[in-house]
Coordinates of N, CA, C and O in Angstrom, one line a residue:
M1 N 0.7 -1.1 0.0 CA -0.2 0.3 0.0 C 1.1 1.4 0.0 O 1.7 1.5 0.7
P2 N 0.0 2.3 -0.8 CA 1.3 3.5 -1.2 C 1.4 4.2 0.4 O 0.0 4.2 1.1
Q3 N 2.4 5.0 0.6 CA 2.5 5.4 1.7 C 1.4 7.0 1.6 O 2.0 7.6 0.5
A4 N 1.4 7.6 2.6 CA 0.7 9.3 2.3 C 1.4 10.2 2.1 O 2.9 9.8 2.7
F5 N 0.9 11.0 1.9 CA 2.0 11.9 1.1 C 2.0 13.2 2.2 O 1.3 13.8 2.9
N6 N 3.4 13.0 2.3 CA 4.0 14.2 3.4 C 4.7 15.1 2.5 O 5.9 15.2 2.7
P7 N 4.0 16.7 3.1 CA 4.7 17.9 2.3 C 5.9 18.1 3.4 O 6.8 19.3 2.3
G8 N 6.3 17.8 4.5 CA 7.2 18.1 5.2 C 8.5 18.0 4.5 O 9.5 18.7 5.3
S9 N 8.6 16.9 4.2 CA 9.8 16.0 4.4 C 10.7 16.0 3.0 O 11.8 15.4 3.2
G10 N 9.8 16.1 1.7 CA 10.6 15.9 0.8 C 12.1 17.1 0.2 O 12.5 16.7 -0.3
Q11 N 11.2 18.4 0.2 CA 12.4 19.5 -0.4 C 12.4 20.4 0.9 O 12.1 20.6 2.0
D12 N 14.1 21.1 0.7 CA 14.3 22.2 1.4 C 13.9 23.7 1.0 O 14.4 24.1 -0.3
W13 N 12.9 23.6 1.6 CA 12.4 25.4 1.2 C 12.7 27.0 1.8 O 12.6 27.4 1.3
A14 N 14.3 26.0 2.4 CA 14.9 27.6 2.9 C 15.6 27.8 1.7 O 15.6 27.6 0.7
P15 N 15.8 29.6 2.1 CA 16.2 30.6 1.0 C 17.7 30.1 0.9 O 18.2 29.7 2.1
Q16 N 18.1 30.2 -0.7 CA 19.2 30.0 -0.6 C 19.8 31.1 -1.4 O 19.4 31.5 -2.7
N17 N 21.1 31.5 -1.6 CA 22.3 33.2 -1.5 C 22.9 32.7 -3.1 O 24.0 31.4 -2.8
A18 N 22.5 32.7 -4.5 CA 23.3 32.4 -5.2 C 24.2 33.2 -5.8 O 25.1 33.3 -6.8
G19 N 24.1 34.6 -5.2 CA 24.9 35.6 -6.0 C 26.5 35.9 -4.9 O 26.6 35.0 -4.0
R20 N 26.5 36.9 -5.0 CA 28.3 37.5 -4.3 C 28.2 37.9 -2.8 O 27.7 39.0 -3.1
S21 N 28.2 37.1 -2.5 CA 28.5 37.6 -0.4 C 29.8 37.4 0.1 O 30.4 36.4 -0.9
G22 N 29.9 37.8 1.1 CA 31.4 37.4 1.5 C 30.8 36.3 2.7 O 32.0 36.0 3.1
A23 N 30.1 35.4 2.5 CA 30.0 34.4 3.3 C 31.4 33.2 2.5 O 31.3 32.2 3.2
G24 N 31.5 33.1 1.1 CA 32.2 32.2 0.5 C 33.4 32.4 1.1 O 33.8 32.7 1.8
P25 N 34.0 31.5 0.3 CA 35.5 31.0 0.4 C 36.3 32.1 -0.1 O 35.6 33.1 -0.7
A26 N 37.8 32.7 0.5 CA 38.2 33.9 0.2 C 38.6 33.5 -1.2 O 39.1 33.1 -2.0
K27 N 38.8 34.7 -2.4 CA 39.0 34.6 -3.7 C 40.4 34.8 -3.8 O 40.7 36.1 -3.2
T28 N 41.1 34.2 -4.6 CA 42.5 34.5 -4.3 C 42.5 35.3 -6.1 O 41.9 35.5 -7.0
S29 N 43.5 36.3 -6.1 CA 44.1 37.1 -7.1 C 45.0 36.2 -8.2 O 45.6 35.3 -7.5
L30 N 44.3 36.4 -9.4 CA 44.9 35.7 -10.3 C 46.5 36.6 -10.7 O 46.3 37.9 -10.7
P31 N 47.5 35.9 -11.4 CA 48.9 36.6 -11.6 C 48.6 37.0 -12.6 O 48.0 37.3 -13.5
K32 N 48.9 38.6 -12.4 CA 48.8 39.6 -13.9 C 50.1 39.9 -14.8 O 49.9 39.9 -15.7
S33 N 51.5 39.5 -14.1 CA 52.3 39.6 -14.8 C 53.5 38.4 -14.9 O 53.1 37.0 -14.0
A34 N 54.3 38.3 -15.8 CA 55.1 37.5 -15.9 C 56.1 36.9 -14.2 O 56.3 35.8 -14.0
R35 N 56.0 37.8 -13.5 CA 57.1 37.7 -12.3 C 56.2 37.3 -11.4 O 56.4 36.4 -10.7
E36 N 54.5 37.4 -11.4 CA 53.5 37.0 -10.4 C 53.8 35.4 -10.6 O 53.1 34.6 -9.6
L37 N 53.6 35.6 -11.7 CA 53.3 34.0 -12.6 C 54.3 33.1 -12.0 O 54.3 31.8 -11.8
D38 N 55.3 33.7 -12.4 CA 56.9 33.0 -11.9 C 56.8 32.5 -10.4 O 57.2 31.8 -9.6
Q39 N 56.4 33.7 -9.5 CA 56.2 33.4 -7.8 C 55.3 32.6 -7.4 O 55.3 31.5 -6.8
A40 N 54.2 32.3 -8.1 CA 52.9 31.5 -7.9 C 53.9 30.5 -8.2 O 53.0 29.4 -7.6
R41 N 54.1 30.0 -9.5 CA 54.9 28.9 -9.4 C 55.7 28.1 -8.5 O 55.6 26.9 -8.0
A42 N 56.4 29.1 -8.0 CA 57.5 29.0 -7.2 C 56.7 27.9 -5.4 O 57.3 27.2 -5.4
R43 N 55.8 28.9 -5.3 CA 54.8 28.6 -4.1 C 54.1 27.1 -4.3 O 53.6 26.9 -3.3
G44 N 53.6 27.0 -5.6 CA 53.1 25.7 -5.9 C 51.7 25.7 -6.2 O 50.9 25.5 -5.9
L45 N 51.2 27.1 -6.2 CA 50.4 27.8 -6.6 C 49.6 27.5 -8.2 O 48.4 27.2 -8.0
V46 N 50.4 27.4 -8.6 CA 49.8 27.1 -10.0 C 50.3 26.2 -11.0 O 51.7 25.7 -10.4
A47 N 49.7 25.2 -11.6 CA 50.3 23.9 -11.9 C 50.1 24.4 -13.8 O 49.3 24.5 -14.3
T48 N 51.1 23.6 -14.9 CA 51.1 23.9 -15.9 C 51.2 22.8 -16.8 O 52.1 22.0 -15.9
E49 N 50.3 22.9 -17.6 CA 50.9 21.3 -17.9 C 51.1 21.7 -19.9 O 50.1 22.3 -20.6
K50 N 51.7 20.9 -20.1 CA 52.4 20.9 -21.7 C 51.4 20.0 -22.7 O 51.6 19.0 -22.4
K51 N 50.8 20.5 -23.6 CA 49.9 19.7 -24.6 C 50.6 19.4 -26.0 O 51.3 20.2 -26.4
F52 N 50.2 18.1 -25.8 CA 51.5 17.1 -26.9 C 50.5 17.0 -28.0 O 49.8 16.3 -28.3
G53 N 50.8 17.5 -29.2 CA 49.8 16.8 -30.7 C 48.5 17.6 -30.6 O 47.7 17.0 -31.0
A54 N 48.2 18.9 -29.9 CA 47.4 19.7 -29.9 C 46.9 19.9 -31.3 O 47.4 20.6 -32.1
G55 N 45.9 19.9 -31.3 CA 44.8 20.7 -32.5 C 45.8 19.5 -33.9 O 46.3 19.7 -34.8
G56 N 45.8 18.3 -33.7 CA 46.5 17.0 -34.7 C 45.0 16.9 -35.7 O 45.8 15.9 -36.2
N57 N 44.2 17.6 -35.7 CA 43.2 16.8 -37.1 C 43.7 18.2 -38.1 O 42.7 18.7 -38.3
K58 N 45.0 17.6 -38.3 CA 44.7 18.9 -39.8 C 45.0 18.2 -41.2 O 45.2 16.9 -41.5
S59 N 44.7 18.7 -42.2 CA 44.7 17.8 -43.2 C 45.8 18.3 -44.2 O 46.8 18.6 -43.3
A60 N 45.7 17.2 -44.9 CA 47.4 16.9 -45.7 C 48.0 18.2 -46.3 O 49.2 17.6 -46.2
H61 N 47.2 19.0 -46.6 CA 47.9 20.0 -47.2 C 48.6 21.3 -46.2 O 49.3 21.7 -46.2
S62 N 48.3 20.9 -45.2 CA 48.4 21.4 -43.8 C 49.5 21.0 -42.7 O 50.3 21.7 -41.9
G63 N 49.4 19.8 -42.7 CA 50.1 19.0 -41.6 C 51.1 18.3 -41.8 O 52.5 19.3 -42.0
G64 N 51.2 17.2 -42.5 CA 52.1 16.2 -42.4 C 53.3 16.9 -43.1 O 54.7 17.1 -43.3
S65 N 52.5 17.5 -44.7 CA 53.1 17.6 -45.8 C 53.6 19.5 -45.9 O 54.9 19.3 -46.4
G66 N 52.8 19.9 -44.5 CA 53.9 21.5 -45.1 C 55.4 21.3 -44.1 O 55.4 22.3 -44.7
A67 N 55.1 20.3 -43.8 CA 56.9 20.1 -43.0 C 57.7 19.9 -44.4 O 58.9 19.9 -44.2
L68 N 57.4 19.0 -45.1 CA 57.7 18.2 -46.2 C 58.2 19.5 -47.7 O 59.5 19.5 -47.8
S69 N 57.3 20.5 -47.1 CA 57.1 21.3 -48.3 C 58.8 22.5 -47.8 O 59.0 22.8 -48.3
T70 N 58.4 22.8 -46.3 CA 59.2 23.7 -46.0 C 60.6 22.9 -45.9 O 61.5 24.0 -46.4
R71 N 60.7 21.7 -46.0 CA 62.5 21.0 -45.8 C 62.8 21.1 -47.6 O 64.0 21.7 -47.5
K72 N 61.9 21.1 -48.6 CA 62.3 21.4 -49.9 C 62.4 22.7 -49.8 O 63.3 22.8 -50.8
L73 N 61.5 23.8 -49.6 CA 61.9 25.4 -49.9 C 63.2 24.9 -49.1 O 64.3 26.0 -49.5
E74 N 63.7 25.0 -47.9 CA 64.9 25.2 -47.1 C 66.2 24.5 -48.2 O 66.9 25.3 -48.0
E75 N 66.3 23.2 -48.6 CA 66.9 22.6 -49.6 C 67.4 23.2 -50.9 O 68.3 22.7 -51.2
A76 N 66.4 23.4 -51.4 CA 66.0 24.4 -52.6 C 67.3 25.4 -52.8 O 67.7 26.5 -52.1
T77 N 68.2 25.4 -53.8 CA 69.5 26.2 -53.8 C 69.1 27.5 -54.8 O 69.6 28.2 -54.9
D78 N 68.1 26.8 -55.8 CA 68.1 27.5 -56.8 C 66.6 28.1 -56.6 O 65.6 27.6 -56.4
V79 N 65.9 29.4 -57.5 CA 64.8 29.5 -57.1 C 64.3 28.3 -57.7 O 62.7 28.3 -57.3
G80 N 64.5 28.4 -58.9 CA 63.2 27.3 -59.9 C 63.2 26.1 -59.7 O 62.7 25.0 -60.3
T81 N 64.2 25.3 -58.9 CA 64.1 24.1 -58.6 C 62.8 23.2 -57.9 O 62.9 22.1 -58.0
L82 N 62.2 24.0 -57.1 CA 61.2 22.9 -57.1 C 60.1 23.0 -57.7 O 59.3 23.4 -59.0
V83 N 59.7 21.3 -57.8 CA 58.7 21.0 -58.5 C 57.2 21.3 -58.6 O 56.7 21.1 -57.1
K84 N 56.6 21.8 -59.9 CA 55.5 22.5 -59.4 C 54.7 21.3 -60.1 O 54.9 20.3 -60.7
V85 N 53.4 21.2 -60.0 CA 51.7 20.1 -61.0 C 52.3 20.9 -62.3 O 52.4 21.5 -63.2
D86 N 52.2 19.7 -62.9 CA 52.8 19.1 -64.2 C 51.6 19.8 -64.7 O 50.4 19.6 -64.6
K87 N 51.4 19.8 -66.2 CA 50.5 20.7 -66.9 C 49.3 19.5 -67.3 O 48.1 19.6 -67.3
S88 N 49.7 18.4 -67.4 CA 49.4 16.9 -68.0 C 48.7 16.9 -66.4 O 47.3 16.2 -66.7
L89 N 48.6 17.0 -65.3 CA 47.9 16.9 -64.4 C 47.4 17.7 -63.9 O 46.0 17.2 -64.0
S90 N 47.2 18.7 -64.2 CA 46.3 19.6 -64.2 C 45.3 19.9 -65.1 O 43.9 19.7 -64.4
K91 N 45.8 19.5 -66.7 CA 44.2 19.3 -67.4 C 43.7 17.9 -66.6 O 42.3 18.0 -67.2
A92 N 44.2 17.2 -66.5 CA 43.8 16.0 -66.3 C 42.3 16.2 -64.9 O 41.5 15.9 -65.2
I93 N 42.9 16.8 -64.2 CA 42.2 17.2 -63.1 C 40.8 18.0 -63.6 O 39.7 17.9 -63.0
M94 N 41.1 19.1 -64.3 CA 40.1 19.7 -65.0 C 39.3 18.9 -65.9 O 38.0 19.1 -65.4
Q95 N 39.6 17.9 -66.6 CA 38.7 17.6 -67.3 C 37.8 16.3 -66.9 O 36.8 16.1 -67.1
A96 N 38.6 15.7 -65.6 CA 38.3 14.5 -65.0 C 36.3 15.5 -64.2 O 35.3 14.8 -63.9
R97 N 37.3 16.8 -63.4 CA 35.9 17.4 -62.7 C 34.7 18.1 -63.7 O 33.4 17.8 -63.3
T98 N 35.4 18.1 -64.8 CA 34.0 18.9 -65.7 C 33.1 17.7 -66.3 O 31.7 18.1 -66.2
A99 N 33.8 16.9 -66.9 CA 33.0 15.7 -66.9 C 32.0 15.0 -66.2 O 31.0 14.7 -65.8
K100 N 32.3 15.1 -64.1 CA 31.4 14.9 -63.4 C 30.3 15.9 -62.9 O 29.7 15.9 -62.0
K101 N 30.5 16.8 -63.6 CA 29.8 18.1 -63.3 C 30.2 18.6 -62.3 O 29.1 19.1 -61.2
L102 N 31.2 19.1 -62.0 CA 31.5 19.4 -60.3 C 32.0 20.7 -59.9 O 32.9 21.0 -61.5
T103 N 31.8 21.7 -59.5 CA 32.3 22.9 -59.2 C 33.8 22.8 -58.7 O 34.1 21.3 -57.8
Q104 N 35.1 23.9 -58.9 CA 36.3 23.3 -57.5 C 35.8 23.5 -56.1 O 36.2 22.7 -55.7
K105 N 34.8 24.0 -55.7 CA 34.2 24.4 -54.6 C 33.6 22.7 -54.4 O 34.1 22.6 -53.3
E106 N 32.8 22.1 -54.7 CA 32.0 20.8 -54.6 C 33.2 19.7 -54.6 O 33.2 18.8 -53.4
L107 N 34.1 19.9 -55.3 CA 35.1 19.1 -55.8 C 36.6 19.0 -54.2 O 36.5 18.1 -53.2
A108 N 36.2 20.0 -54.1 CA 36.9 20.4 -52.7 C 36.6 20.4 -51.6 O 37.0 19.6 -50.7
T109 N 35.1 20.2 -51.0 CA 34.4 19.7 -50.2 C 34.1 18.6 -50.0 O 34.6 17.3 -48.9
A110 N 34.2 17.3 -51.0 CA 34.2 16.4 -51.4 C 35.3 15.3 -50.8 O 35.7 14.6 -50.4
C111 N 36.6 15.7 -50.9 CA 38.2 16.0 -50.7 C 38.9 16.6 -49.4 O 39.3 15.7 -49.1
N112 N 37.6 17.6 -48.6 CA 38.0 17.9 -47.4 C 39.3 18.4 -47.5 O 40.3 18.4 -46.8
E113 N 39.3 19.2 -48.4 CA 40.3 19.8 -49.1 C 40.0 21.5 -48.7 O 38.8 21.7 -49.2
K114 N 41.0 22.6 -48.8 CA 40.2 23.9 -49.2 C 39.7 24.0 -50.7 O 40.8 23.5 -51.7
P115 N 39.4 25.4 -51.3 CA 38.8 25.4 -52.8 C 40.0 25.9 -53.4 O 40.5 25.3 -54.7
Q116 N 40.6 27.0 -52.3 CA 42.4 27.5 -53.1 C 43.3 25.8 -53.8 O 43.9 26.3 -54.5
V117 N 43.3 25.3 -52.9 CA 44.1 23.7 -53.1 C 43.9 23.3 -54.3 O 44.7 23.0 -55.5
I118 N 42.7 22.9 -54.9 CA 41.9 22.5 -56.4 C 42.6 23.6 -57.2 O 43.4 23.4 -58.1
A119 N 42.5 24.8 -57.0 CA 42.4 25.9 -57.9 C 43.9 25.7 -58.1 O 44.7 26.0 -59.4
E120 N 44.9 25.4 -57.2 CA 46.2 25.8 -57.4 C 47.1 24.3 -58.1 O 47.5 24.7 -58.9
Y121 N 45.9 23.5 -58.1 CA 46.6 22.6 -58.9 C 46.3 22.1 -60.3 O 46.5 22.0 -60.8
E122 N 44.8 22.8 -60.3 CA 44.8 23.2 -61.8 C 45.2 24.4 -62.3 O 45.2 24.4 -63.8
S123 N 45.7 25.2 -62.0 CA 46.4 26.1 -62.3 C 48.0 26.2 -62.3 O 48.9 26.6 -63.2
G124 N 48.5 24.6 -61.9 CA 49.6 24.4 -62.3 C 50.7 25.1 -60.9 O 51.7 25.1 -61.0
K125 N 50.2 25.3 -60.1 CA 51.1 26.6 -59.0 C 51.5 25.8 -57.5 O 52.3 26.3 -57.4
A126 N 50.7 24.4 -57.5 CA 51.0 23.8 -56.8 C 52.1 22.9 -56.0 O 52.5 22.7 -57.7
I127 N 53.0 22.6 -55.4 CA 53.1 21.3 -55.1 C 53.0 20.2 -54.9 O 52.1 20.2 -53.9
P128 N 53.2 19.5 -55.6 CA 52.2 18.0 -55.6 C 52.5 17.4 -54.2 O 54.0 17.2 -54.4
N129 N 51.6 16.6 -53.3 CA 51.5 16.4 -52.7 C 50.5 14.7 -53.0 O 49.3 14.7 -53.5
P130 N 51.1 13.8 -53.0 CA 50.7 12.4 -53.0 C 49.3 12.1 -52.6 O 48.6 11.2 -53.1
Q131 N 49.1 12.6 -51.4 CA 47.6 12.2 -50.5 C 46.9 13.0 -51.3 O 45.5 12.6 -51.5
I132 N 47.3 14.5 -52.0 CA 45.8 14.7 -52.1 C 45.5 14.5 -53.4 O 44.2 14.5 -53.4
I133 N 46.4 14.1 -54.7 CA 45.9 13.7 -55.8 C 45.5 12.0 -55.6 O 44.3 12.3 -56.4
S134 N 45.8 11.5 -54.3 CA 45.2 10.1 -54.5 C 43.7 10.7 -54.2 O 42.6 9.5 -54.3
K135 N 43.3 11.4 -53.2 CA 42.3 11.9 -52.9 C 41.2 12.3 -53.8 O 40.1 11.8 -54.7
L136 N 41.7 13.5 -54.7 CA 41.0 13.8 -56.4 C 40.9 12.6 -56.6 O 40.0 12.0 -57.3
E137 N 41.9 11.4 -57.2 CA 41.8 10.1 -58.0 C 40.7 9.1 -57.5 O 39.7 8.9 -58.2
R138 N 40.3 9.4 -56.1 CA 39.2 8.4 -55.3 C 37.7 9.5 -55.6 O 37.1 8.6 -56.4
K139 N 38.1 10.2 -55.8 CA 36.9 11.0 -55.8 C 36.2 11.1 -57.1 O 35.1 11.4 -57.5
L140 N 37.2 11.6 -58.1 CA 37.1 12.1 -59.9 C 37.1 10.0 -60.2 O 36.3 10.7 -61.4
G141 N 37.3 9.3 -59.6 CA 37.6 8.0 -60.6 C 38.1 8.3 -61.8 O 38.0 6.9 -62.6
V142 N 39.6 8.5 -61.5 CA 40.2 8.1 -62.7 C 41.6 8.2 -62.2 O 42.3 8.0 -61.2
K143 N 42.1 7.8 -62.6 CA 43.7 7.8 -62.7 C 44.6 8.8 -63.3 O 44.5 9.0 -64.9
L144 N 45.4 9.5 -62.8 CA 45.8 10.7 -62.7 C 47.2 11.0 -63.3 O 47.9 9.8 -62.3
P145 N 47.8 11.6 -63.7 CA 49.8 11.5 -64.1 C 49.6 11.5 -62.8 O 50.1 12.9 -62.3
R146 N 50.8 11.3 -62.3 CA 52.1 11.2 -61.1 C 52.8 12.5 -61.8 O 53.5 11.8 -62.4
P147 N 53.4 13.4 -60.3 CA 54.7 13.3 -61.2 C 55.4 12.8 -61.2 O 56.0 12.0 -60.3
G148 N 56.6 13.1 -62.0 CA 57.9 12.0 -62.3 C 58.9 11.7 -60.6 O 59.0 12.9 -60.4
K149 N 59.1 10.8 -61.0 CA 60.4 10.3 -59.7 C 61.6 11.1 -60.3 O 61.9 10.8 -61.4
S150 N 62.7 11.8 -59.1 CA 64.2 11.6 -60.0 C 64.5 10.4 -59.9 O 64.4 9.0 -59.6
K151 N 65.2 9.8 -61.1 CA 65.9 9.1 -61.9 C 67.1 8.6 -61.3 O 67.6 9.2 -60.2
A152 N 67.2 7.4 -60.6 CA 67.7 6.3 -60.3 C 69.2 6.3 -61.1 O 69.3 6.3 -62.1
P153 N 70.2 6.0 -59.7 CA 71.8 6.0 -60.7 C 71.7 5.0 -61.8 O 70.9 3.7 -61.1
P154 N 72.9 4.7 -62.5 CA 72.8 3.4 -63.7 C 73.1 2.5 -62.9 O 73.5 2.5 -61.7
S155 N 72.7 1.6 -63.4 CA 73.0 -0.4 -62.8 C 74.6 -0.4 -62.5 O 74.1 -1.4 -62.1
D156 N 75.1 -0.3 -63.2 CA 76.7 -0.3 -63.2 C 77.0 0.2 -61.8 O 77.8 -0.1 -61.1
A157 N 76.5 1.4 -61.3 CA 77.0 2.2 -60.2 C 76.6 1.2 -58.8 O 77.3 1.4 -58.0
K158 N 75.2 0.6 -59.4 CA 75.0 -0.1 -58.3 C 75.7 -1.1 -57.7 O 75.8 -1.7 -56.7
K159 N 75.8 -1.8 -58.9 CA 76.7 -3.3 -58.9 C 78.2 -3.4 -58.0 O 78.6 -3.9 -57.3
T160 N 78.6 -1.7 -58.5 CA 79.9 -1.8 -58.1 C 80.3 -1.3 -56.3 O 80.7 -1.6 -55.4
A161 N 78.8 -0.8 -56.0 CA 79.1 -0.3 -54.7 C 78.4 -1.6 -53.9 O 78.8 -1.6 -52.5
S162 N 77.6 -2.5 -54.3 CA 76.9 -3.6 -54.1 C 78.7 -4.5 -53.8 O 79.0 -5.3 -52.6
G163 N 79.2 -4.8 -54.7 CA 80.5 -5.7 -54.7 C 81.5 -5.3 -53.6 O 82.2 -5.9 -52.9
A164 N 81.9 -3.7 -53.6 CA 82.2 -3.2 -52.2 C 82.5 -3.6 -51.0 O 82.8 -3.4 -50.4
A165 N 80.6 -3.2 -50.9 CA 80.3 -3.4 -49.9 C 80.1 -5.2 -49.1 O 80.8 -5.3 -48.2
G166 N 80.4 -5.8 -50.3 CA 80.7 -7.4 -50.0 C 82.3 -7.7 -49.5 O 81.9 -8.8 -48.5
A167 N 82.8 -7.3 -50.2 CA 84.0 -7.1 -50.4 C 84.6 -7.1 -48.7 O 85.2 -7.5 -47.7
R168 N 83.9 -5.9 -48.0 CA 84.6 -5.5 -46.7 C 83.8 -6.6 -45.5 O 84.6 -6.7 -44.6
T169 N 83.1 -6.9 -45.7 CA 82.1 -7.9 -44.9 C 82.3 -9.6 -45.1 O 82.2 -10.0 -44.5
G170 N 83.7 -9.7 -46.2 CA 83.8 -10.8 -46.3 C 83.1 -11.7 -47.3 O 83.2 -12.8 -47.1
G171 N 82.4 -10.8 -47.7 CA 80.8 -11.6 -48.5 C 80.0 -12.4 -47.5 O 78.6 -13.2 -48.6
T172 N 79.7 -12.4 -46.8 CA 78.7 -13.1 -45.8 C 77.5 -11.7 -45.9 O 77.4 -11.0 -45.9
T173 N 76.5 -12.2 -45.8 CA 74.8 -11.7 -45.8 C 74.4 -11.8 -44.6 O 74.6 -12.8 -44.2
R174 N 74.0 -10.6 -44.0 CA 73.3 -10.3 -42.6 C 72.2 -10.3 -42.7 O 71.4 -9.9 -43.7
G175 N 71.5 -10.6 -41.8 CA 70.0 -10.5 -40.9 C 69.3 -11.2 -42.4 O 67.9 -10.5 -42.3
G176 N 69.0 -12.0 -42.8 CA 68.5 -12.7 -43.6 C 68.3 -14.2 -43.8 O 68.1 -14.9 -44.2

């Protein structure tokens, strides 16, 4: 059988102060200068944490390949040594995009890239990034021409180098 309703036992109807009053804990002031911050750290009142990998959700053209582009820029000795997108690649991207009846903005949205990136690839101003090119291939459904790799040294140089290495180690193969 249910218990009888008792109006005096359920709620606390006493007034509560939600505003600022002197009854609360003492308010500490925040350090305003670097010197005050250092002093607070020395006393153990302030703890700082370093965030590693903060903002790790970067896209291909600004994240890991940004460091690659920076390295290429630093290693470049001449102004024109950086490889730009080949005209055949930019033309192929443009033709495939128009065949699918997509705008640059729609293609960029589908690839999770900025519209400026697509415009740079189509105008031939971008530095080729294999990740972006593969995204474009998947979204456009075509195989795009890849930028040429640096040519390997002649096969004679490989034979003499491996022969010299074999002579130094006594002809034994290691690790396999």
